[in-house]
Coordinates of C-alpha atoms in Angstrom, one line a residue:
X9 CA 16.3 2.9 18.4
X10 CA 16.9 -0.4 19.1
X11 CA 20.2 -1.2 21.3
X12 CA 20.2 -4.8 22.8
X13 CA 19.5 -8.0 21.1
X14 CA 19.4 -9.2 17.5
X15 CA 17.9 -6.9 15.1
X16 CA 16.2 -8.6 11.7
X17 CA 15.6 -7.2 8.5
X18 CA 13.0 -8.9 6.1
X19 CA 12.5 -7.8 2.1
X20 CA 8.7 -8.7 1.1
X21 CA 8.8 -10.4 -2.5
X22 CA 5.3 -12.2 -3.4
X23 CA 7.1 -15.4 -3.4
X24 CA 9.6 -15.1 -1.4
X25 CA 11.2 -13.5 1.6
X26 CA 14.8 -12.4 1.9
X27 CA 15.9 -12.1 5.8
X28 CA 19.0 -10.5 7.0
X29 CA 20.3 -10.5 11.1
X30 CA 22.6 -7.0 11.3
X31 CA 24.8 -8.2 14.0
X32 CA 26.0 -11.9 12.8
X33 CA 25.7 -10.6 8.7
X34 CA 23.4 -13.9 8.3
X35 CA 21.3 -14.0 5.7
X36 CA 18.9 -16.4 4.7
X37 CA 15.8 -17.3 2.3
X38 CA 12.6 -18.2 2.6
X39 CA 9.1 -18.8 0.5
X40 CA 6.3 -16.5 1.3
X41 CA 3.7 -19.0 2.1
X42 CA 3.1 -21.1 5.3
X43 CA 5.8 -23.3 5.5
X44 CA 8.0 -20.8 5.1
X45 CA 6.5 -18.6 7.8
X46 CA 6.9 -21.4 10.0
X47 CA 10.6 -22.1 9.2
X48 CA 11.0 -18.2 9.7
X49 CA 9.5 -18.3 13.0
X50 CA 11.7 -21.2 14.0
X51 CA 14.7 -19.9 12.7
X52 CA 14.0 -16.9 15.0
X53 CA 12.4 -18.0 18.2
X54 CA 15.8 -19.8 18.6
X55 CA 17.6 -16.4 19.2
X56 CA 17.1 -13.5 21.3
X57 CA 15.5 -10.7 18.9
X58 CA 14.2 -7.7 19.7
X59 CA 13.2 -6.3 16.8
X60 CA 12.1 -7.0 13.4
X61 CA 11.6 -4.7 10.4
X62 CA 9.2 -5.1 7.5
X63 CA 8.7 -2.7 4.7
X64 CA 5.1 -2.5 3.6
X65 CA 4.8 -4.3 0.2
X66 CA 1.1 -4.2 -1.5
X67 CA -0.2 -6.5 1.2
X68 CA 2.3 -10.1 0.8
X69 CA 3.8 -9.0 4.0
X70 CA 0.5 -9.9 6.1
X71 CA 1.1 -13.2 6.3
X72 CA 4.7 -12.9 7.5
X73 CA 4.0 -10.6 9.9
X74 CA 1.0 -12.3 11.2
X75 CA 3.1 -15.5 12.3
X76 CA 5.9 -13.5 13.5
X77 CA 3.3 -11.3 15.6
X78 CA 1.5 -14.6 16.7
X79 CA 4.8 -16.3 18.1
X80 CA 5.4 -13.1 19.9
X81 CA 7.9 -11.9 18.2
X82 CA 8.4 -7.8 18.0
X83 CA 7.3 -6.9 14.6
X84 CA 8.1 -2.6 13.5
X85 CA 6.9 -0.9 10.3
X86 CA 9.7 0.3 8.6
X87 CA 8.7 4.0 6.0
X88 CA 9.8 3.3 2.2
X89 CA 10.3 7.0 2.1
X90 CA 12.7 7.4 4.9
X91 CA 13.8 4.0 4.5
X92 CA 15.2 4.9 0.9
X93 CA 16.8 8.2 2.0
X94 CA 18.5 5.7 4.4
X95 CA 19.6 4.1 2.2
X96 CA 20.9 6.8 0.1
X97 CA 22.8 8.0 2.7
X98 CA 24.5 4.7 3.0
X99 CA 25.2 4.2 -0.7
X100 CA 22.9 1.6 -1.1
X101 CA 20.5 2.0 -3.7
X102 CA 21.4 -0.8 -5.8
X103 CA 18.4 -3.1 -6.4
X104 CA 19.5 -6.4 -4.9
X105 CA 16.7 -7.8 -2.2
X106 CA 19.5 -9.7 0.1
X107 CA 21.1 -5.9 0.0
X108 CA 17.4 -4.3 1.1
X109 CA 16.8 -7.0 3.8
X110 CA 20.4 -5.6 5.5
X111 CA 19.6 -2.2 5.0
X112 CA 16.3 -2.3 6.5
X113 CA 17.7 -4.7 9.5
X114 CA 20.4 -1.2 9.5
X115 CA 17.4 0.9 9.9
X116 CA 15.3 -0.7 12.3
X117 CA 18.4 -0.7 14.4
X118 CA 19.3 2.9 13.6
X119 CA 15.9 4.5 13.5
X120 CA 13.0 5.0 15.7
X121 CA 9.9 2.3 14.1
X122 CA 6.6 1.9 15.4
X123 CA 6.0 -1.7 16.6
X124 CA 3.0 -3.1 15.1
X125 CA -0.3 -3.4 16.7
X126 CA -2.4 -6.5 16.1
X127 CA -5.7 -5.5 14.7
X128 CA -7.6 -8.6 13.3
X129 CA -10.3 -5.9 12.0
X130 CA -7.9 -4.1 9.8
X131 CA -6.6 -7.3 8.9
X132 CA -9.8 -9.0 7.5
X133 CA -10.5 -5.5 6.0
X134 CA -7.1 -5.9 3.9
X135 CA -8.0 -9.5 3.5
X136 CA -11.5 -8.6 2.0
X137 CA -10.1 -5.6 -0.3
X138 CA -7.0 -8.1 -1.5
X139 CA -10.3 -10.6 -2.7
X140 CA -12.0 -8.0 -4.3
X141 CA -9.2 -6.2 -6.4
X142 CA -8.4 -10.2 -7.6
X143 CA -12.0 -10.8 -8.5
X144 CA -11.7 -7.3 -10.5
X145 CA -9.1 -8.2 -12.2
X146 CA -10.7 -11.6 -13.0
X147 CA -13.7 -9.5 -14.2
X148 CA -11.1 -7.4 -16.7
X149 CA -9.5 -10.3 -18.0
X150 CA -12.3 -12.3 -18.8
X151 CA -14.1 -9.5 -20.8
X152 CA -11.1 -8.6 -22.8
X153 CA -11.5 -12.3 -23.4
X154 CA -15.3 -12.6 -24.5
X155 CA -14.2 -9.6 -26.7
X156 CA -12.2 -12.3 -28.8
X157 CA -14.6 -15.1 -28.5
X158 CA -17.0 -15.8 -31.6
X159 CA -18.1 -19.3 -30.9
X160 CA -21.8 -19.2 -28.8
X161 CA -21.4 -21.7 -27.0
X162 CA -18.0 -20.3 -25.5
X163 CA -19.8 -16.8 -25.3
X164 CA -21.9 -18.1 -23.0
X165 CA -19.6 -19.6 -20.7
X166 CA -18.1 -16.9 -20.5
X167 CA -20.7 -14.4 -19.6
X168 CA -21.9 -17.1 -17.3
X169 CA -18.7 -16.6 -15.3
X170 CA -18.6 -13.2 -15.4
X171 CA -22.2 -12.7 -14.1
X172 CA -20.5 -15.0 -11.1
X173 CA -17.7 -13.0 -10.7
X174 CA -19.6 -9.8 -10.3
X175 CA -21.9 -11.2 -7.8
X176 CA -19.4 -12.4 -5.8
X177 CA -17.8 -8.6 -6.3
X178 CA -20.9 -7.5 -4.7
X179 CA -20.9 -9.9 -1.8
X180 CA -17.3 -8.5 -0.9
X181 CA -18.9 -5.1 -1.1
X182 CA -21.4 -5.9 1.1
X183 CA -19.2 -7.8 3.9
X184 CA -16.6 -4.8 3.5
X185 CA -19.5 -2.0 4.5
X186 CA -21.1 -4.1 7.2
X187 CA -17.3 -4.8 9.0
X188 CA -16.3 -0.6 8.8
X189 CA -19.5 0.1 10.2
X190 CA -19.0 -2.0 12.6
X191 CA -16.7 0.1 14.5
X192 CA -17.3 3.5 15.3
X193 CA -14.0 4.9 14.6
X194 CA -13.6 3.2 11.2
X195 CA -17.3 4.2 10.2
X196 CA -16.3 8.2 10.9
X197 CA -13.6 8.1 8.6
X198 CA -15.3 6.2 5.7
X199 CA -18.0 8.7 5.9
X200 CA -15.4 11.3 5.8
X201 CA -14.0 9.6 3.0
X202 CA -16.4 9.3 0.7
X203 CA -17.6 13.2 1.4
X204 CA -15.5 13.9 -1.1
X205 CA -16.6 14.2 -4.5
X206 CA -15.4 11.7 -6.4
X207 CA -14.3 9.5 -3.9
X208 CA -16.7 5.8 -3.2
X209 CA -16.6 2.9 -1.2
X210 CA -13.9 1.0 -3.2
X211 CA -11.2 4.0 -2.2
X212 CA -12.5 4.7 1.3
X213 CA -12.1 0.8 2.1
X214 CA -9.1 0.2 0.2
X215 CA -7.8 3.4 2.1
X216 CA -9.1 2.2 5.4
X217 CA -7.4 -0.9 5.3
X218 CA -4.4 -0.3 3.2
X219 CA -3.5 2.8 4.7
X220 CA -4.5 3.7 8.3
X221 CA -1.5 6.3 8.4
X222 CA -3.7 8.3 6.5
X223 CA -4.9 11.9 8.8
X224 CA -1.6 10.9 11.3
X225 CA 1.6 10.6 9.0
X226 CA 2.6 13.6 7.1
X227 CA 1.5 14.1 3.6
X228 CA 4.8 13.3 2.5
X229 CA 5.0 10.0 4.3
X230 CA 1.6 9.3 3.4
X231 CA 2.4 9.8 -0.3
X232 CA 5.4 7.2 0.1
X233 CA 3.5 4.6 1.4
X234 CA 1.3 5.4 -1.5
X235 CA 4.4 5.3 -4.0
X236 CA 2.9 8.8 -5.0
X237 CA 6.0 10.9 -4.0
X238 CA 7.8 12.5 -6.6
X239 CA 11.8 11.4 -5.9
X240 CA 14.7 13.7 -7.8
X241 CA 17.6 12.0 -9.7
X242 CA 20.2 14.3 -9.6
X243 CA 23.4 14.6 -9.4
X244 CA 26.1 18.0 -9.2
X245 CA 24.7 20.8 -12.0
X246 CA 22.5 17.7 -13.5
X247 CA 19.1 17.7 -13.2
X248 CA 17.2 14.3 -13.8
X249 CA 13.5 13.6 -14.3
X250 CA 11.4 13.6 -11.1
X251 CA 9.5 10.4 -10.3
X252 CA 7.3 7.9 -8.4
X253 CA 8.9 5.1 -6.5
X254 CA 7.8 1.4 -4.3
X255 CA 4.6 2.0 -2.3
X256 CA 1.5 0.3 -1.6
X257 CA 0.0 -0.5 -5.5
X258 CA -3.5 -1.1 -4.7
X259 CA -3.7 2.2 -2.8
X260 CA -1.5 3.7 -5.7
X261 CA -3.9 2.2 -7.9
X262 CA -7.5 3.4 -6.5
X263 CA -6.5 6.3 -6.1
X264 CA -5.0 6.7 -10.0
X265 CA -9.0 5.8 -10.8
X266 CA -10.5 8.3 -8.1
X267 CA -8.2 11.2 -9.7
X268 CA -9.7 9.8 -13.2
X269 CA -13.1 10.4 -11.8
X270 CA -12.3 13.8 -9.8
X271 CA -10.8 15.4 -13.3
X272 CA -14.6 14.8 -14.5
X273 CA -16.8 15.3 -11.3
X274 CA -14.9 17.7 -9.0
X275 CA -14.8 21.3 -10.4
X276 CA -11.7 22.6 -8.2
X277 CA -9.8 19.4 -8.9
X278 CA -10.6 19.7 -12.8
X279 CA -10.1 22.8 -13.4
X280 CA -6.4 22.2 -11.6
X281 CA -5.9 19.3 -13.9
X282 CA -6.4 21.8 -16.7
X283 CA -4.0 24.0 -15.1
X284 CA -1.6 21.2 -14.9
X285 CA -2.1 20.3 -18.6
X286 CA -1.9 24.0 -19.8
X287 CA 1.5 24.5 -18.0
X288 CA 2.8 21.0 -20.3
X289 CA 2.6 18.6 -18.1
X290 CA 2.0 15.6 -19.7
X291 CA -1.5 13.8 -19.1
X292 CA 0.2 11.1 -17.3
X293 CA 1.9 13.2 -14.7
X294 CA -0.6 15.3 -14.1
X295 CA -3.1 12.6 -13.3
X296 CA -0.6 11.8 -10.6
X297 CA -0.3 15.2 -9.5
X298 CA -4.3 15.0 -8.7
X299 CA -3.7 11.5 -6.8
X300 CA -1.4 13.1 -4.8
X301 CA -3.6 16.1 -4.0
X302 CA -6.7 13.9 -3.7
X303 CA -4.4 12.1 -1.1
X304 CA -3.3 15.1 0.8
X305 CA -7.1 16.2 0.9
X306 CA -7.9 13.3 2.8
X307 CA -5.2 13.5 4.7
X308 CA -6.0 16.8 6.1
X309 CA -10.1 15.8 6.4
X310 CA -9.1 12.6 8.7
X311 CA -7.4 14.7 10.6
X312 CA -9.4 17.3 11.6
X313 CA -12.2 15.5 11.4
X314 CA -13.8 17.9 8.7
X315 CA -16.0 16.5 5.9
X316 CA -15.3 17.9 1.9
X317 CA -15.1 21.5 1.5
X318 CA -13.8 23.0 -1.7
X319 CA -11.4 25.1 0.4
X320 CA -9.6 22.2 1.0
X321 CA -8.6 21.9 -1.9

């Protein structure tokens, strides 16, 4: 809990960022790029703050929290799960970002938060990963592209640039496997990782960067940050429809393909996709059931330190 000083609140939009002070009610906007990092850092450096919450949001809060860390300003990671069961408990749930930069000022205020730990090695690992899901998407776009192209001469400009594009791919690759084993701890876990069948280096670095809660948070947490968690919608005798909610989208995202590829390759995780699928659950949700389960595996093998054994499983 925080108790003296001004406590800050920031909502992490990709072009944006919406900043709310809990003790004066202030609230204020600014862009999510330099400039407005600077103006951000002003604006604060000016008062007395002692803390400063930011919600993980698929990697645009880096930049933010970089300049507020490098001014020396106290930076604390703020958990979507128990930030939105917060929230709840407020009557707050209404999606308005001004609204979600108070209530996470509340929280940070309210709560205990970790302050966060400069660590430039994680940081060019995210930085690295963040160039190498753009450069796939690149890849995805431009041959969905050349699918529609029938003029040669287009064809092969095309091709051209996606022969770049993978090579370039393949440079990240490289970089990303020569900084993890650069470090002992970070090596250990990414062989860990990718002990699991059906799991490769694009998960394991993606993981290792994205996610370094993974093996100390609980599963549930872990599956928040992951926006894995299943979250109820009901009310009185009414039931609603379980879901998924926020969380990280490029972790969410490898680890939707590494449950594709563990339905197909790992034999216990298959045959309780089948299970899944048998009992009516549609393909969809039972896809993220094995995400989930994939991420509660690794959870568990971090933290004991254990490579893949079926009975984890």
């Amino acid at each position: 809990m925080v108790e003296d000083g001004l406590v800050v609140g920031i909502d992490v939009a990709k072009g944006w960022l919406d900043v709310a002070v809990l003790q004066t009610g202030e609230s204020f906007r600014v862009d999510n790029d330099a400039a407005g990092w600077a103006e951000l850092v002003k604006r604060l450096k000016r008062r007395q703050v002692r803390a400063v919450g930011l919600e993980p949001s698929g990697g645009y809060e880096r930049g933010p929290k970089q300049a507020l860390q490098k001014a020396g300003l106290p930076v604390r990671n703020v958990n979507p799960h128990k930030l939105r069961h917060f929230a709840r408990a407020l009557g707050r749930l209404a999606k308005n970002d001004r609204l979600d930069a108070a209530v996470i000022a509340r929280y940070t205020a309210d709560m205990p938060t970790r302050e966060v730990r400069v660590d430039p090695l994680r940081e060019q690992l995210a930085e690295l990963v963040g160039a190498r899901r753009q450069l796939s998407d690149d890849k995805v776009s431009l041959k969905n592209q050349l699918d529609q192209v029938r003029d040669p001469g287009v064809r092969r400009i095309f091709t051209r640039r996606l022969r770049g594009i993978q090579a370039n791919i393949l440079l990240l690759e490289k970089r990303l496997a020569e900084l993890v084993a650069s470090d002992t701890g970070l090596a250990e876990k990414d062989r860990l990782i990718q002990s699991f069948k059906g799991a490769g280096p694009v998960l394991s670095h993606t993981l290792l960067a994205l996610a370094p809660e993974l093996g100390q948070a609980s599963r549930r947490e872990v599956a928040a940050l992951a926006g894995l968690a299943p979250y109820d919608q009901d009310t009185g005798v009414f039931r609603g429809r379980r879901s998924i909610w926020g969380g990280r989208a490029e972790v969410r995202g490898v680890l939707y393909m590494a449950a594709l590829t563990a339905c197909r390759s790992n034999p216990l995780l298959k045959a309780f996709h089948q299970r899944l699928l048998a009992a009516g659950k549609k393909p969809k949700v039972a896809l993220i059931a094995i995400a989930r389960k994939i991420l509660t595996i690794l959870g568990a093998m971090l933290r004991n330190g254990q490579s893949w054994q079926p009975t984890l499983s």
